[in-house]
JSON list of C-alpha atoms in Angstrom, two decimals:
[
{"chain": "G", "resi": 266, "resn": "MET", "atom": "CA", "xyz": [-95.89, 80.36, -45.14]},
{"chain": "G", "resi": 267, "resn": "ASP", "atom": "CA", "xyz": [-95.95, 76.52, -45.92]},
{"chain": "G", "resi": 268, "resn": "PRO", "atom": "CA", "xyz": [-92.84, 75.00, -43.96]},
{"chain": "G", "resi": 269, "resn": "ASN", "atom": "CA", "xyz": [-93.15, 71.80, -46.22]},
{"chain": "G", "resi": 270, "resn": "MET", "atom": "CA", "xyz": [-92.57, 73.86, -49.35]},
{"chain": "G", "resi": 271, "resn": "LYS", "atom": "CA", "xyz": [-89.60, 72.79, -51.70]},
{"chain": "G", "resi": 272, "resn": "LEU", "atom": "CA", "xyz": [-86.59, 74.94, -51.91]},
{"chain": "G", "resi": 273, "resn": "SER", "atom": "CA", "xyz": [-84.94, 72.42, -54.19]},
{"chain": "G", "resi": 274, "resn": "ALA", "atom": "CA", "xyz": [-84.79, 68.99, -55.18]},
{"chain": "G", "resi": 275, "resn": "ASN", "atom": "CA", "xyz": [-83.79, 67.73, -51.43]},
{"chain": "G", "resi": 276, "resn": "PHE", "atom": "CA", "xyz": [-84.63, 70.68, -48.97]},
{"chain": "G", "resi": 277, "resn": "THR", "atom": "CA", "xyz": [-87.47, 72.00, -47.34]},
{"chain": "G", "resi": 278, "resn": "LEU", "atom": "CA", "xyz": [-88.29, 75.82, -45.64]},
{"chain": "G", "resi": 279, "resn": "ARG", "atom": "CA", "xyz": [-88.70, 74.18, -42.53]},
{"chain": "G", "resi": 280, "resn": "GLU", "atom": "CA", "xyz": [-85.08, 72.50, -42.84]},
{"chain": "G", "resi": 281, "resn": "PHE", "atom": "CA", "xyz": [-84.00, 76.25, -43.58]},
{"chain": "G", "resi": 282, "resn": "ILE", "atom": "CA", "xyz": [-85.86, 78.53, -40.91]},
{"chain": "G", "resi": 283, "resn": "LYS", "atom": "CA", "xyz": [-85.44, 75.76, -37.91]},
{"chain": "G", "resi": 284, "resn": "SER", "atom": "CA", "xyz": [-84.15, 77.03, -34.97]},
{"chain": "G", "resi": 285, "resn": "GLN", "atom": "CA", "xyz": [-83.99, 75.90, -31.36]},
{"chain": "G", "resi": 286, "resn": "THR", "atom": "CA", "xyz": [-83.64, 79.40, -29.99]},
{"chain": "G", "resi": 287, "resn": "ALA", "atom": "CA", "xyz": [-86.73, 80.60, -31.67]},
{"chain": "G", "resi": 288, "resn": "SER", "atom": "CA", "xyz": [-88.55, 77.61, -30.58]},
{"chain": "G", "resi": 289, "resn": "ARG", "atom": "CA", "xyz": [-87.50, 78.25, -27.14]},
{"chain": "G", "resi": 290, "resn": "ARG", "atom": "CA", "xyz": [-88.08, 81.58, -26.97]},
{"chain": "G", "resi": 291, "resn": "GLY", "atom": "CA", "xyz": [-91.42, 82.20, -29.19]},
{"chain": "G", "resi": 292, "resn": "ILE", "atom": "CA", "xyz": [-89.62, 83.91, -31.93]},
{"chain": "G", "resi": 293, "resn": "ASP", "atom": "CA", "xyz": [-91.35, 83.97, -35.42]},
{"chain": "G", "resi": 294, "resn": "ASN", "atom": "CA", "xyz": [-88.43, 83.03, -38.07]},
{"chain": "G", "resi": 295, "resn": "SER", "atom": "CA", "xyz": [-90.60, 83.40, -40.98]},
{"chain": "G", "resi": 296, "resn": "PRO", "atom": "CA", "xyz": [-88.41, 84.78, -43.87]},
{"chain": "G", "resi": 297, "resn": "SER", "atom": "CA", "xyz": [-90.54, 87.77, -45.98]},
{"chain": "G", "resi": 298, "resn": "GLU", "atom": "CA", "xyz": [-90.98, 87.01, -50.00]},
{"chain": "G", "resi": 299, "resn": "GLU", "atom": "CA", "xyz": [-87.50, 88.78, -50.64]},
{"chain": "G", "resi": 300, "resn": "HIS", "atom": "CA", "xyz": [-85.43, 86.50, -48.35]},
{"chain": "G", "resi": 301, "resn": "LEU", "atom": "CA", "xyz": [-87.49, 83.26, -49.35]},
{"chain": "G", "resi": 302, "resn": "GLU", "atom": "CA", "xyz": [-86.68, 84.60, -53.09]},
{"chain": "G", "resi": 303, "resn": "ASN", "atom": "CA", "xyz": [-82.84, 85.08, -51.98]},
{"chain": "G", "resi": 304, "resn": "ALA", "atom": "CA", "xyz": [-82.95, 81.34, -50.23]},
{"chain": "G", "resi": 305, "resn": "LEU", "atom": "CA", "xyz": [-84.12, 79.71, -53.68]},
{"chain": "G", "resi": 306, "resn": "ALA", "atom": "CA", "xyz": [-81.19, 81.52, -55.45]},
{"chain": "G", "resi": 307, "resn": "LEU", "atom": "CA", "xyz": [-79.02, 80.22, -52.79]},
{"chain": "G", "resi": 308, "resn": "PHE", "atom": "CA", "xyz": [-80.43, 76.25, -52.82]},
{"chain": "G", "resi": 309, "resn": "GLU", "atom": "CA", "xyz": [-80.25, 76.34, -56.55]},
{"chain": "G", "resi": 310, "resn": "ASN", "atom": "CA", "xyz": [-76.68, 77.58, -57.06]},
{"chain": "G", "resi": 311, "resn": "VAL", "atom": "CA", "xyz": [-74.86, 76.01, -53.95]},
{"chain": "G", "resi": 312, "resn": "VAL", "atom": "CA", "xyz": [-76.90, 74.08, -51.34]},
{"chain": "G", "resi": 313, "resn": "GLN", "atom": "CA", "xyz": [-78.75, 71.68, -54.10]},
{"chain": "G", "resi": 314, "resn": "PRO", "atom": "CA", "xyz": [-75.48, 71.15, -56.08]},
{"chain": "G", "resi": 315, "resn": "VAL", "atom": "CA", "xyz": [-73.56, 70.08, -52.29]},
{"chain": "G", "resi": 316, "resn": "ARG", "atom": "CA", "xyz": [-76.05, 67.82, -52.05]},
{"chain": "G", "resi": 317, "resn": "ASP", "atom": "CA", "xyz": [-76.09, 66.18, -55.48]},
{"chain": "G", "resi": 318, "resn": "HIS", "atom": "CA", "xyz": [-72.15, 65.77, -55.11]},
{"chain": "G", "resi": 319, "resn": "PHE", "atom": "CA", "xyz": [-71.57, 64.73, -51.50]},
{"chain": "G", "resi": 320, "resn": "GLY", "atom": "CA", "xyz": [-75.25, 63.33, -50.70]},
{"chain": "G", "resi": 321, "resn": "PRO", "atom": "CA", "xyz": [-77.01, 63.54, -47.50]},
{"chain": "G", "resi": 322, "resn": "THR", "atom": "CA", "xyz": [-76.64, 67.18, -46.69]},
{"chain": "G", "resi": 323, "resn": "ILE", "atom": "CA", "xyz": [-77.51, 69.03, -42.97]},
{"chain": "G", "resi": 324, "resn": "ILE", "atom": "CA", "xyz": [-78.37, 72.61, -42.91]},
{"chain": "G", "resi": 325, "resn": "THR", "atom": "CA", "xyz": [-76.98, 73.65, -39.10]},
{"chain": "G", "resi": 326, "resn": "SER", "atom": "CA", "xyz": [-78.13, 77.15, -39.27]},
{"chain": "G", "resi": 327, "resn": "GLY", "atom": "CA", "xyz": [-80.15, 78.80, -42.18]},
{"chain": "G", "resi": 328, "resn": "TYR", "atom": "CA", "xyz": [-82.50, 81.88, -42.06]},
{"chain": "G", "resi": 329, "resn": "ARG", "atom": "CA", "xyz": [-82.37, 84.11, -39.22]},
{"chain": "G", "resi": 330, "resn": "SER", "atom": "CA", "xyz": [-85.05, 86.94, -38.55]},
{"chain": "G", "resi": 331, "resn": "PRO", "atom": "CA", "xyz": [-83.75, 89.82, -37.13]},
{"chain": "G", "resi": 332, "resn": "GLU", "atom": "CA", "xyz": [-85.17, 88.99, -33.65]},
{"chain": "G", "resi": 333, "resn": "LEU", "atom": "CA", "xyz": [-83.62, 85.71, -33.69]},
{"chain": "G", "resi": 334, "resn": "ASN", "atom": "CA", "xyz": [-80.25, 86.77, -35.29]},
{"chain": "G", "resi": 335, "resn": "GLU", "atom": "CA", "xyz": [-80.47, 89.32, -32.40]},
{"chain": "G", "resi": 336, "resn": "ALA", "atom": "CA", "xyz": [-81.21, 86.90, -29.57]},
{"chain": "G", "resi": 337, "resn": "ILE", "atom": "CA", "xyz": [-78.34, 84.97, -30.75]},
{"chain": "G", "resi": 338, "resn": "GLY", "atom": "CA", "xyz": [-75.61, 87.58, -30.92]},
{"chain": "G", "resi": 339, "resn": "GLY", "atom": "CA", "xyz": [-75.00, 87.41, -34.74]},
{"chain": "G", "resi": 340, "resn": "SER", "atom": "CA", "xyz": [-73.97, 90.21, -36.55]},
{"chain": "G", "resi": 341, "resn": "SER", "atom": "CA", "xyz": [-76.16, 93.21, -37.72]},
{"chain": "G", "resi": 342, "resn": "THR", "atom": "CA", "xyz": [-75.24, 92.64, -41.13]},
{"chain": "G", "resi": 343, "resn": "SER", "atom": "CA", "xyz": [-75.23, 88.81, -41.30]},
{"chain": "G", "resi": 344, "resn": "GLN", "atom": "CA", "xyz": [-76.58, 87.14, -44.92]},
{"chain": "G", "resi": 345, "resn": "HIS", "atom": "CA", "xyz": [-78.16, 84.26, -42.57]},
{"chain": "G", "resi": 346, "resn": "SER", "atom": "CA", "xyz": [-80.91, 87.42, -41.98]},
{"chain": "G", "resi": 347, "resn": "LYS", "atom": "CA", "xyz": [-81.49, 88.20, -45.85]},
{"chain": "G", "resi": 348, "resn": "GLY", "atom": "CA", "xyz": [-81.85, 84.40, -46.57]},
{"chain": "G", "resi": 349, "resn": "GLU", "atom": "CA", "xyz": [-78.16, 84.52, -48.17]},
{"chain": "G", "resi": 350, "resn": "ALA", "atom": "CA", "xyz": [-76.44, 82.24, -46.32]},
{"chain": "G", "resi": 351, "resn": "VAL", "atom": "CA", "xyz": [-76.30, 78.70, -44.55]},
{"chain": "G", "resi": 352, "resn": "ASP", "atom": "CA", "xyz": [-74.06, 76.70, -42.21]},
{"chain": "G", "resi": 353, "resn": "LEU", "atom": "CA", "xyz": [-74.05, 73.21, -43.22]},
{"chain": "G", "resi": 354, "resn": "GLU", "atom": "CA", "xyz": [-72.16, 70.19, -42.70]},
{"chain": "G", "resi": 355, "resn": "VAL", "atom": "CA", "xyz": [-71.86, 66.10, -44.98]},
{"chain": "G", "resi": 356, "resn": "MET", "atom": "CA", "xyz": [-71.08, 64.27, -42.52]},
{"chain": "G", "resi": 357, "resn": "GLY", "atom": "CA", "xyz": [-68.44, 61.55, -42.90]},
{"chain": "G", "resi": 358, "resn": "THR", "atom": "CA", "xyz": [-66.57, 64.48, -45.35]},
{"chain": "G", "resi": 359, "resn": "SER", "atom": "CA", "xyz": [-64.37, 67.01, -44.18]},
{"chain": "G", "resi": 360, "resn": "THR", "atom": "CA", "xyz": [-65.90, 70.54, -44.26]},
{"chain": "G", "resi": 361, "resn": "ALA", "atom": "CA", "xyz": [-62.36, 71.35, -45.51]},
{"chain": "G", "resi": 362, "resn": "GLU", "atom": "CA", "xyz": [-63.16, 68.65, -48.67]},
{"chain": "G", "resi": 363, "resn": "VAL", "atom": "CA", "xyz": [-66.83, 70.30, -48.91]},
{"chain": "G", "resi": 364, "resn": "CYS", "atom": "CA", "xyz": [-65.33, 73.79, -49.11]},
{"chain": "G", "resi": 365, "resn": "GLU", "atom": "CA", "xyz": [-63.02, 72.99, -51.69]},
{"chain": "G", "resi": 366, "resn": "TRP", "atom": "CA", "xyz": [-65.40, 71.86, -53.47]},
{"chain": "G", "resi": 367, "resn": "ILE", "atom": "CA", "xyz": [-67.56, 74.52, -53.60]},
{"chain": "G", "resi": 368, "resn": "ALA", "atom": "CA", "xyz": [-64.79, 77.10, -54.64]},
{"chain": "G", "resi": 369, "resn": "ALA", "atom": "CA", "xyz": [-64.11, 74.96, -57.54]},
{"chain": "G", "resi": 370, "resn": "ASN", "atom": "CA", "xyz": [-67.46, 74.22, -58.59]},
{"chain": "G", "resi": 371, "resn": "CYS", "atom": "CA", "xyz": [-70.00, 77.13, -57.68]},
{"chain": "G", "resi": 372, "resn": "GLU", "atom": "CA", "xyz": [-70.66, 80.73, -57.91]},
{"chain": "G", "resi": 373, "resn": "PHE", "atom": "CA", "xyz": [-71.09, 81.91, -54.11]},
{"chain": "G", "resi": 374, "resn": "ASP", "atom": "CA", "xyz": [-70.53, 85.28, -52.55]},
{"chain": "G", "resi": 375, "resn": "GLN", "atom": "CA", "xyz": [-68.69, 84.38, -49.05]},
{"chain": "G", "resi": 376, "resn": "LEU", "atom": "CA", "xyz": [-67.25, 80.60, -47.91]},
{"chain": "G", "resi": 377, "resn": "ILE", "atom": "CA", "xyz": [-65.78, 80.49, -44.63]},
{"chain": "G", "resi": 378, "resn": "LEU", "atom": "CA", "xyz": [-64.18, 77.03, -43.55]},
{"chain": "G", "resi": 379, "resn": "GLU", "atom": "CA", "xyz": [-65.42, 77.23, -39.78]},
{"chain": "G", "resi": 380, "resn": "PHE", "atom": "CA", "xyz": [-63.35, 75.93, -37.15]},
{"chain": "G", "resi": 381, "resn": "PHE", "atom": "CA", "xyz": [-62.12, 72.36, -39.10]},
{"chain": "G", "resi": 382, "resn": "GLU", "atom": "CA", "xyz": [-59.44, 70.71, -37.21]},
{"chain": "G", "resi": 383, "resn": "PRO", "atom": "CA", "xyz": [-57.16, 68.76, -39.58]},
{"chain": "G", "resi": 384, "resn": "GLY", "atom": "CA", "xyz": [-57.42, 64.63, -38.86]},
{"chain": "G", "resi": 385, "resn": "ASP", "atom": "CA", "xyz": [-61.40, 65.21, -37.42]},
{"chain": "G", "resi": 386, "resn": "VAL", "atom": "CA", "xyz": [-63.44, 64.33, -40.15]},
{"chain": "G", "resi": 387, "resn": "ASN", "atom": "CA", "xyz": [-66.55, 65.82, -38.45]},
{"chain": "G", "resi": 388, "resn": "SER", "atom": "CA", "xyz": [-65.06, 68.77, -37.40]},
{"chain": "G", "resi": 389, "resn": "GLY", "atom": "CA", "xyz": [-66.22, 72.45, -37.92]},
{"chain": "G", "resi": 390, "resn": "TRP", "atom": "CA", "xyz": [-68.79, 73.60, -40.66]},
{"chain": "G", "resi": 391, "resn": "VAL", "atom": "CA", "xyz": [-69.22, 75.02, -43.73]},
{"chain": "G", "resi": 392, "resn": "HIS", "atom": "CA", "xyz": [-70.76, 78.85, -44.02]},
{"chain": "G", "resi": 393, "resn": "VAL", "atom": "CA", "xyz": [-71.76, 79.83, -47.38]},
{"chain": "G", "resi": 394, "resn": "SER", "atom": "CA", "xyz": [-73.63, 82.63, -48.88]},
{"chain": "G", "resi": 395, "resn": "TYR", "atom": "CA", "xyz": [-75.20, 83.72, -52.38]},
{"chain": "G", "resi": 396, "resn": "THR", "atom": "CA", "xyz": [-76.54, 86.80, -53.78]},
{"chain": "G", "resi": 397, "resn": "ARG", "atom": "CA", "xyz": [-78.89, 87.76, -56.21]},
{"chain": "G", "resi": 398, "resn": "SER", "atom": "CA", "xyz": [-77.78, 90.68, -57.21]},
{"chain": "G", "resi": 399, "resn": "GLY", "atom": "CA", "xyz": [-74.87, 88.92, -59.27]},
{"chain": "G", "resi": 400, "resn": "GLU", "atom": "CA", "xyz": [-72.25, 90.32, -57.68]},
{"chain": "G", "resi": 401, "resn": "ASN", "atom": "CA", "xyz": [-70.69, 87.58, -55.67]},
{"chain": "G", "resi": 402, "resn": "ARG", "atom": "CA", "xyz": [-67.33, 88.59, -54.00]},
{"chain": "G", "resi": 403, "resn": "GLY", "atom": "CA", "xyz": [-66.17, 84.68, -54.16]},
{"chain": "G", "resi": 404, "resn": "GLU", "atom": "CA", "xyz": [-64.18, 85.47, -50.89]},
{"chain": "G", "resi": 405, "resn": "THR", "atom": "CA", "xyz": [-62.63, 82.49, -48.80]},
{"chain": "G", "resi": 406, "resn": "LEU", "atom": "CA", "xyz": [-62.25, 82.71, -45.39]},
{"chain": "G", "resi": 407, "resn": "THR", "atom": "CA", "xyz": [-61.00, 80.46, -42.25]},
{"chain": "G", "resi": 408, "resn": "ALA", "atom": "CA", "xyz": [-62.24, 80.79, -39.04]},
{"chain": "G", "resi": 409, "resn": "SER", "atom": "CA", "xyz": [-60.13, 79.33, -35.92]},
{"chain": "G", "resi": 410, "resn": "LYS", "atom": "CA", "xyz": [-60.03, 80.24, -32.07]},
{"chain": "G", "resi": 411, "resn": "VAL", "atom": "CA", "xyz": [-56.84, 82.38, -31.36]},
{"chain": "G", "resi": 412, "resn": "ASP", "atom": "CA", "xyz": [-56.52, 82.69, -27.66]},
{"chain": "G", "resi": 413, "resn": "GLY", "atom": "CA", "xyz": [-60.32, 82.23, -27.53]},
{"chain": "G", "resi": 414, "resn": "ARG", "atom": "CA", "xyz": [-61.18, 84.54, -30.02]},
{"chain": "G", "resi": 415, "resn": "THR", "atom": "CA", "xyz": [-62.65, 83.92, -33.42]},
{"chain": "G", "resi": 416, "resn": "GLN", "atom": "CA", "xyz": [-59.76, 85.09, -36.05]},
{"chain": "G", "resi": 417, "resn": "TYR", "atom": "CA", "xyz": [-60.35, 85.27, -39.81]},
{"chain": "G", "resi": 418, "resn": "ALA", "atom": "CA", "xyz": [-57.50, 84.69, -42.45]},
{"chain": "G", "resi": 419, "resn": "TYR", "atom": "CA", "xyz": [-58.09, 85.20, -46.23]},
{"chain": "G", "resi": 420, "resn": "GLY", "atom": "CA", "xyz": [-58.26, 81.73, -48.32]},
{"chain": "G", "resi": 421, "resn": "LEU", "atom": "CA", "xyz": [-59.03, 78.14, -46.96]},
{"chain": "G", "resi": 422, "resn": "ASN", "atom": "CA", "xyz": [-56.15, 77.41, -44.48]},
{"chain": "G", "resi": 423, "resn": "TYR", "atom": "CA", "xyz": [-55.91, 74.09, -42.95]}
]
């Protein structure tokens, strides 16, 4: 699979599969054809529209092969392992603003405002997923640390 393959106008497969953990541990992080099809739908429906609206967008976590997902302690049901999810940031734009825009303008399965700190425009990140099944839940959540543990609350709360 060509890592320079375009997933959309501004993103390549290389950006979606890049992982420091996979590189360090020699883990093959290549998606299957099904996972690649899922990624193409995710980029068409969410990631590229975010880029078109906000400008340069950084994928901080994309596809995770089952071996990589296990190595980082990811959830066994992670949509990252299906090619359906990305974590992203738009430098200089608050992650809360990016989440609000996605919620208002894109179809998505799950949208999580992760560890955003009001007043710190570059804090946290956006987790967003999309499924090709047509059964996208449109679920919004906010993740925060409470007593050292990650807690999720419904809605975009900040």
